[in-house]
């Protein structure tokens, strides 16, 4: 399946909407246990992870270079465990969007390795 | 110039604003679907079995509270709530705006006194400075801020600032009031079509989307 053509096309308007509804308020930060455990490192904020994973994929129309792909992989697996506990005051479904970023990574041959 | 900005341009911006809201509401309902209740096959578990499987309502309520912004960032939540309420009510109940409505349509909506409106405007401007400070200096906000966020800040901040300056006649009144009206009209047009659309989607998402945090548990729609 061509992710760009199939998935990105299917969810394009919803990803776009989520990106434009996000007011960059930062209220989601403390709801992420990883953010709290990593000394409040902004890179663990749910909104940061959303913007820099699926947001980046959307912005680049699915054409990511190797470096960017690796960054998205790191966010989607190493920085988010999809516990679905993040809180968005505007009601954006952040875990669903990050799971889409995981889909994108898998279909581009990048995923979590356990070695 | 004044007549153009006060008349046709104001009307156009209000029409775009309301049509934009209708468009976004229709968009929301077209892009979401009502979630059907899960199909259960086989014998249903007894009430006792269910209660042993799922957390109690008290635990769920506690988890919702603990996970919400009210519990995690109470000060900012209160401040931002006050700011958003003020941003909406101040221009609606502003005496000068309502005098214009009376001149045009002959109805005079309830208004705050000029002193109250002035205090509310100063409060809004102070909040604006506080939000700008967050964007520039608080690391978590800085990390997710882009140029567009500053642009949106200006779109909202300028109408209130120019309104304040015009009322106090700090700069030439005529110029200031025209800038105030144009910037207000730009803000109205921007609301449904820019980041400010969170004004609409805050209510749609929190009332209609099925989520742990949906208001009054009314949400029964899903995006997927």
Short mmCIF file of C-alpha atoms in Angstrom, two decimals:
data_model
loop_
_atom_site.label_atom_id
_atom_site.label_comp_id
_atom_site.label_asym_id
_atom_site.label_seq_id
_atom_site.Cartn_x
_atom_site.Cartn_y
_atom_site.Cartn_z
CA UNK A 1 0.00 0.00 0.00
CA UNK A 2 1.26 3.45 -0.84
CA UNK A 3 0.88 5.28 2.45
CA UNK A 4 1.16 8.67 0.83
CA UNK A 5 -1.61 7.99 -1.60
CA UNK A 6 -3.91 5.87 0.54
CA UNK A 7 -3.64 6.90 4.16
CA UNK A 8 -2.49 10.47 3.78
CA UNK A 9 -5.27 11.11 1.28
CA UNK A 10 -7.85 9.45 3.49
CA UNK A 11 -6.95 11.32 6.64
CA UNK A 12 -5.52 14.48 5.09
CA UNK A 13 -8.34 16.77 6.13
CA UNK A 14 -8.40 15.37 9.67
CA UNK A 15 -4.64 15.76 10.14
CA UNK A 16 -4.82 19.27 8.72
CA UNK A 17 -7.66 20.15 11.05
CA UNK A 18 -5.85 18.82 14.12
CA UNK A 19 -2.75 20.82 13.22
CA UNK A 20 -4.73 24.01 12.79
CA UNK A 21 -6.90 23.51 15.89
CA UNK A 22 -3.83 22.99 18.09
CA UNK A 23 -3.39 26.38 19.76
CA UNK A 24 0.14 25.54 20.92
CA UNK A 25 -0.97 26.22 24.48
CA UNK A 26 1.20 23.57 26.09
CA UNK A 27 -1.54 22.41 28.45
CA UNK A 28 -1.05 18.82 27.37
CA UNK A 29 2.52 18.73 28.70
CA UNK A 30 1.95 17.55 32.24
CA UNK A 31 -0.50 14.85 31.25
CA UNK A 32 2.37 12.88 29.67
CA UNK A 33 4.13 10.73 32.23
CA UNK A 34 7.24 10.59 30.03
CA UNK A 35 7.41 14.40 29.98
CA UNK A 36 7.26 14.39 33.77
CA UNK A 37 9.79 11.55 34.08
CA UNK A 38 12.27 13.19 31.71
CA UNK A 39 12.67 16.38 33.73
CA UNK A 40 9.99 18.19 31.72
CA UNK A 41 11.93 17.94 28.47
CA UNK A 42 9.74 19.78 25.90
CA UNK A 43 10.47 17.08 23.31
CA UNK A 44 8.25 14.73 25.31
CA UNK A 45 5.23 17.02 25.22
CA UNK A 46 2.26 15.40 23.43
CA UNK A 47 1.77 18.44 21.18
CA UNK A 48 5.49 18.58 20.31
CA UNK A 49 5.38 14.90 19.40
CA UNK A 50 2.25 15.36 17.30
CA UNK A 51 3.58 18.40 15.42
CA UNK A 52 6.97 16.83 14.75
CA UNK A 53 5.70 13.40 13.69
CA UNK A 54 2.40 13.38 11.81
CA UNK A 55 2.58 17.17 11.41
CA UNK A 56 5.93 16.89 9.67
CA UNK A 57 4.69 14.01 7.48
CA UNK A 58 1.68 16.09 6.47
CA UNK A 59 3.77 19.20 5.85
CA UNK A 60 6.19 17.28 3.65
CA UNK A 61 3.31 15.51 1.87
CA UNK A 62 4.73 12.16 2.98
CA UNK A 63 8.13 12.74 1.37
CA UNK A 64 10.55 12.50 4.28
CA UNK A 65 14.28 12.06 3.97
CA UNK A 66 16.13 9.44 5.98
CA UNK A 67 17.03 11.80 8.79
CA UNK A 68 13.48 13.07 9.19
CA UNK A 69 12.11 9.54 9.04
CA UNK A 70 14.45 8.51 11.84
CA UNK A 71 13.31 11.50 13.92
CA UNK A 72 9.66 10.54 13.40
CA UNK A 73 10.45 6.93 14.33
CA UNK A 74 12.13 8.09 17.51
CA UNK A 75 9.12 10.19 18.47
CA UNK A 76 6.53 7.57 17.56
CA UNK A 77 8.16 4.73 19.50
CA UNK A 78 10.85 5.98 21.86
CA UNK A 79 9.10 9.13 23.04
CA UNK A 80 5.50 7.92 23.03
CA UNK A 81 4.14 4.63 24.28
CA UNK A 82 0.57 5.33 23.12
CA UNK A 83 -0.77 5.05 26.65
CA UNK A 84 -3.59 7.40 25.54
CA UNK A 85 -3.48 9.36 28.78
CA UNK A 86 -2.64 12.70 27.17
CA UNK A 87 -5.08 15.50 27.75
CA UNK A 88 -5.88 18.11 25.14
CA UNK A 89 -8.05 20.98 26.27
CA UNK A 90 -9.24 21.40 22.68
CA UNK A 91 -10.08 17.71 22.32
CA UNK A 92 -7.46 16.73 19.71
CA UNK A 93 -6.94 12.97 19.59
CA UNK A 94 -3.14 13.03 19.86
CA UNK A 95 -2.61 9.25 20.31
CA UNK A 96 -4.56 8.47 17.15
CA UNK A 97 -2.39 10.92 15.18
CA UNK A 98 0.82 9.45 16.58
CA UNK A 99 -0.43 5.97 15.70
CA UNK A 100 -0.81 7.24 12.12
CA UNK A 101 2.83 8.34 12.25
CA UNK A 102 3.72 4.79 13.35
CA UNK A 103 1.78 3.45 10.35
CA UNK A 104 3.74 5.73 8.08
CA UNK A 105 7.05 4.57 9.58
CA UNK A 106 6.19 0.88 9.30
CA UNK A 107 5.21 1.22 5.67
CA UNK A 108 8.50 2.97 5.02
CA UNK A 109 10.42 0.13 6.60
CA UNK A 110 11.25 1.88 9.86
CA UNK A 111 10.03 0.56 13.20
CA UNK A 112 11.04 -0.24 16.73
CA UNK A 113 13.80 -2.76 17.04
CA UNK A 114 14.58 -4.64 20.21
CA UNK A 115 18.26 -5.38 19.70
CA UNK B 1 -12.76 55.56 4.36
CA UNK B 2 -14.51 55.55 7.74
CA UNK B 3 -17.91 54.97 6.17
CA UNK B 4 -16.57 52.11 4.03
CA UNK B 5 -14.96 50.36 7.00
CA UNK B 6 -17.93 50.97 9.28
CA UNK B 7 -20.55 49.89 6.74
CA UNK B 8 -19.94 47.43 3.89
CA UNK B 9 -16.63 46.01 5.16
CA UNK B 10 -18.05 45.33 8.61
CA UNK B 11 -21.06 43.62 7.06
CA UNK B 12 -18.88 41.49 4.77
CA UNK B 13 -16.64 40.43 7.66
CA UNK B 14 -19.63 39.44 9.81
CA UNK B 15 -21.13 37.45 6.92
CA UNK B 16 -17.81 35.64 6.32
CA UNK B 17 -17.50 35.02 10.06
CA UNK B 18 -20.95 33.42 10.42
CA UNK B 19 -20.79 31.51 7.13
CA UNK B 20 -17.32 30.29 8.14
CA UNK B 21 -18.68 28.97 11.42
CA UNK B 22 -21.51 27.17 9.61
CA UNK B 23 -18.98 25.71 7.14
CA UNK B 24 -16.80 24.39 9.98
CA UNK B 25 -19.77 22.89 11.82
CA UNK B 26 -20.94 21.13 8.64
CA UNK B 27 -17.34 20.01 8.01
CA UNK B 28 -17.18 18.57 11.51
CA UNK B 29 -20.35 16.51 11.13
CA UNK B 30 -19.36 15.33 7.63
CA UNK B 31 -15.96 14.17 8.84
CA UNK B 32 -17.12 12.40 11.98
CA UNK B 33 -19.36 9.41 12.36
CA UNK B 34 -21.65 8.34 15.12
CA UNK B 35 -20.11 5.46 16.99
CA UNK B 36 -22.29 2.40 17.05
CA UNK B 37 -22.45 0.49 20.33
CA UNK B 38 -20.17 -2.55 20.37
CA UNK B 39 -21.81 -5.78 19.29
CA UNK B 40 -21.75 -8.36 22.07
CA UNK B 41 -21.93 -12.01 21.17
CA UNK B 42 -22.70 -14.82 23.57
CA UNK B 43 -24.11 -14.60 27.08
CA UNK B 44 -23.88 -11.22 28.76
CA UNK B 45 -21.81 -11.01 31.93
CA UNK B 46 -23.67 -10.41 35.16
CA UNK B 47 -23.57 -7.02 36.86
CA UNK B 48 -21.24 -8.41 39.51
CA UNK B 49 -18.82 -9.70 36.90
CA UNK B 50 -18.85 -6.33 35.15
CA UNK B 51 -18.11 -4.42 38.36
CA UNK B 52 -15.18 -6.70 39.12
CA UNK B 53 -13.76 -6.12 35.63
CA UNK B 54 -14.06 -2.35 35.35
CA UNK B 55 -12.91 0.42 37.66
CA UNK B 56 -15.62 2.03 39.75
CA UNK B 57 -17.17 5.38 38.79
CA UNK B 58 -15.27 7.04 41.64
CA UNK B 59 -11.93 5.84 40.32
CA UNK B 60 -12.86 6.93 36.80
CA UNK B 61 -13.90 10.36 38.05
CA UNK B 62 -10.66 10.69 39.99
CA UNK B 63 -8.61 9.67 36.93
CA UNK B 64 -10.45 12.22 34.80
CA UNK B 65 -9.82 14.93 37.37
CA UNK B 66 -6.17 14.00 37.90
CA UNK B 67 -5.56 13.97 34.17
CA UNK B 68 -7.28 17.25 33.43
CA UNK B 69 -5.71 20.68 33.14
CA UNK B 70 -7.68 21.86 36.18
CA UNK B 71 -5.70 19.50 38.34
CA UNK B 72 -2.34 19.77 36.59
CA UNK B 73 -2.09 23.45 35.79
CA UNK B 74 -4.81 25.13 37.86
CA UNK B 75 -3.39 28.67 37.71
CA UNK B 76 -2.92 28.74 33.95
CA UNK B 77 -6.28 27.05 33.41
CA UNK B 78 -8.07 29.72 35.45
CA UNK B 79 -6.15 32.53 33.76
CA UNK B 80 -6.72 31.25 30.23
CA UNK B 81 -10.42 30.64 30.95
CA UNK B 82 -10.84 34.21 32.20
CA UNK B 83 -8.93 35.55 29.18
CA UNK B 84 -11.11 33.66 26.69
CA UNK B 85 -14.33 34.75 28.37
CA UNK B 86 -13.18 38.39 28.42
CA UNK B 87 -12.07 38.33 24.78
CA UNK B 88 -15.59 37.32 23.79
CA UNK B 89 -17.74 39.35 26.17
CA UNK B 90 -15.83 42.65 26.13
CA UNK B 91 -16.55 43.61 22.50
CA UNK B 92 -20.13 42.27 22.70
CA UNK B 93 -21.04 44.43 25.69
CA UNK B 94 -18.97 47.46 24.71
CA UNK B 95 -21.00 50.67 24.81
CA UNK B 96 -19.49 52.24 21.67
CA UNK B 97 -20.14 49.07 19.62
CA UNK B 98 -23.73 48.95 20.82
CA UNK B 99 -24.30 52.61 19.98
CA UNK B 100 -23.28 51.76 16.39
CA UNK B 101 -25.77 48.88 16.43
CA UNK B 102 -28.45 51.26 17.67
CA UNK B 103 -27.65 53.77 14.94
CA UNK B 104 -27.89 51.04 12.28
CA UNK B 105 -30.76 48.86 13.50
CA UNK B 106 -32.45 50.82 16.26
CA UNK B 107 -31.89 48.24 18.98
CA UNK B 108 -29.68 48.86 21.94
CA UNK B 109 -28.15 45.70 23.43
CA UNK B 110 -27.14 45.60 27.12
CA UNK B 111 -23.76 47.22 27.68
CA UNK B 112 -21.06 47.56 30.29
CA UNK B 113 -20.20 51.02 31.51
CA UNK B 114 -17.21 52.61 29.80
CA UNK B 115 -15.12 52.22 32.95
CA UNK B 116 -15.83 48.48 33.21
CA UNK B 117 -15.01 47.97 29.52
CA UNK B 118 -11.80 49.91 29.96
CA UNK B 119 -10.70 47.73 32.88
CA UNK B 120 -11.61 44.56 30.96
CA UNK B 121 -9.62 45.76 27.93
CA UNK B 122 -6.57 46.50 30.07
CA UNK B 123 -6.93 43.01 31.58
CA UNK B 124 -7.05 41.47 28.09
CA UNK B 125 -3.95 43.41 27.03
CA UNK B 126 -2.14 42.31 30.20
CA UNK B 127 -3.06 38.70 29.42
CA UNK B 128 -1.75 39.25 25.88
CA UNK B 129 1.61 40.34 27.24
CA UNK B 130 1.62 37.30 29.55
CA UNK B 131 0.89 34.93 26.64
CA UNK B 132 3.59 36.59 24.56
CA UNK B 133 6.02 36.12 27.44
CA UNK B 134 5.12 32.41 27.57
CA UNK B 135 5.70 32.07 23.83
CA UNK B 136 9.10 33.77 24.04
CA UNK B 137 10.53 32.50 27.29
CA UNK B 138 8.79 29.36 28.63
CA UNK B 139 10.72 26.44 27.18
CA UNK B 140 7.77 24.08 26.61
CA UNK B 141 5.78 26.75 24.76
CA UNK B 142 8.84 27.96 22.86
CA UNK B 143 9.41 24.41 21.60
CA UNK B 144 6.06 24.32 19.79
CA UNK B 145 5.85 27.96 18.72
CA UNK B 146 6.26 28.96 15.09
CA UNK B 147 5.96 32.24 13.19
CA UNK B 148 2.27 31.67 12.61
CA UNK B 149 1.57 31.72 16.33
CA UNK B 150 2.99 35.24 16.65
CA UNK B 151 0.92 36.28 13.66
CA UNK B 152 -2.23 34.94 15.32
CA UNK B 153 -1.26 36.74 18.50
CA UNK B 154 -1.12 40.03 16.58
CA UNK B 155 -4.44 39.33 14.84
CA UNK B 156 -6.13 39.12 18.26
CA UNK B 157 -4.03 41.67 20.15
CA UNK B 158 -4.17 44.59 17.68
CA UNK B 159 -7.97 45.17 17.71
CA UNK B 160 -7.98 45.39 21.52
CA UNK B 161 -4.87 47.58 21.64
CA UNK B 162 -6.12 49.98 18.96
CA UNK B 163 -9.55 50.09 20.59
CA UNK B 164 -7.93 51.06 23.86
CA UNK B 165 -5.72 53.71 22.18
CA UNK B 166 -8.66 55.13 20.24
CA UNK B 167 -10.84 55.38 23.37
CA UNK B 168 -8.12 57.24 25.25
CA UNK B 169 -7.27 59.28 22.13
CA UNK B 170 -3.58 58.62 22.61
CA UNK B 171 -2.84 58.82 18.88
CA UNK B 172 -4.91 60.63 16.19
CA UNK B 173 -8.39 59.30 16.86
CA UNK B 174 -9.61 58.98 13.28
CA UNK B 175 -6.60 56.95 12.13
CA UNK B 176 -6.68 54.75 15.20
CA UNK B 177 -10.39 53.98 14.96
CA UNK B 178 -10.03 53.01 11.29
CA UNK B 179 -7.09 50.71 12.12
CA UNK B 180 -9.19 49.31 15.00
CA UNK B 181 -12.14 48.56 12.73
CA UNK B 182 -10.03 47.02 9.96
CA UNK B 183 -8.07 44.86 12.40
CA UNK B 184 -11.30 43.76 14.10
CA UNK B 185 -12.75 42.81 10.75
CA UNK B 186 -9.60 40.86 9.85
CA UNK B 187 -9.88 39.02 13.17
CA UNK B 188 -13.51 38.10 12.52
CA UNK B 189 -12.66 36.75 9.06
CA UNK B 190 -9.69 34.82 10.45
CA UNK B 191 -11.61 33.05 13.23
CA UNK B 192 -13.19 30.25 11.16
CA UNK B 193 -10.26 29.82 8.78
CA UNK B 194 -7.12 30.02 10.89
CA UNK B 195 -5.76 28.68 14.15
CA UNK B 196 -8.46 30.72 15.84
CA UNK B 197 -10.91 28.06 14.69
CA UNK B 198 -10.25 26.45 18.07
CA UNK B 199 -13.05 28.78 19.17
CA UNK B 200 -15.46 26.57 17.22
CA UNK B 201 -13.75 23.20 17.58
CA UNK B 202 -13.29 23.51 21.32
CA UNK B 203 -17.07 23.13 21.70
CA UNK B 204 -17.52 20.62 18.87
CA UNK B 205 -14.68 18.40 20.10
CA UNK B 206 -15.53 18.53 23.74
CA UNK B 207 -19.29 18.05 23.36
CA UNK B 208 -19.60 15.71 20.39
CA UNK B 209 -16.45 13.58 20.23
CA UNK B 210 -16.51 10.46 22.36
CA UNK B 211 -13.73 10.92 24.84
CA UNK B 212 -12.89 10.55 28.46
CA UNK B 213 -12.86 14.33 28.69
CA UNK B 214 -16.02 15.12 26.74
CA UNK B 215 -18.32 17.48 28.60
CA UNK B 216 -21.34 15.92 30.32
CA UNK B 217 -20.47 12.60 28.63
CA UNK B 218 -22.50 13.68 25.62
CA UNK B 219 -19.92 12.76 22.98
CA UNK B 220 -20.83 9.85 20.75
CA UNK B 221 -18.97 10.67 17.53
CA UNK B 222 -15.54 9.53 16.32
CA UNK B 223 -13.13 10.90 13.71
CA UNK B 224 -12.12 7.53 12.26
#
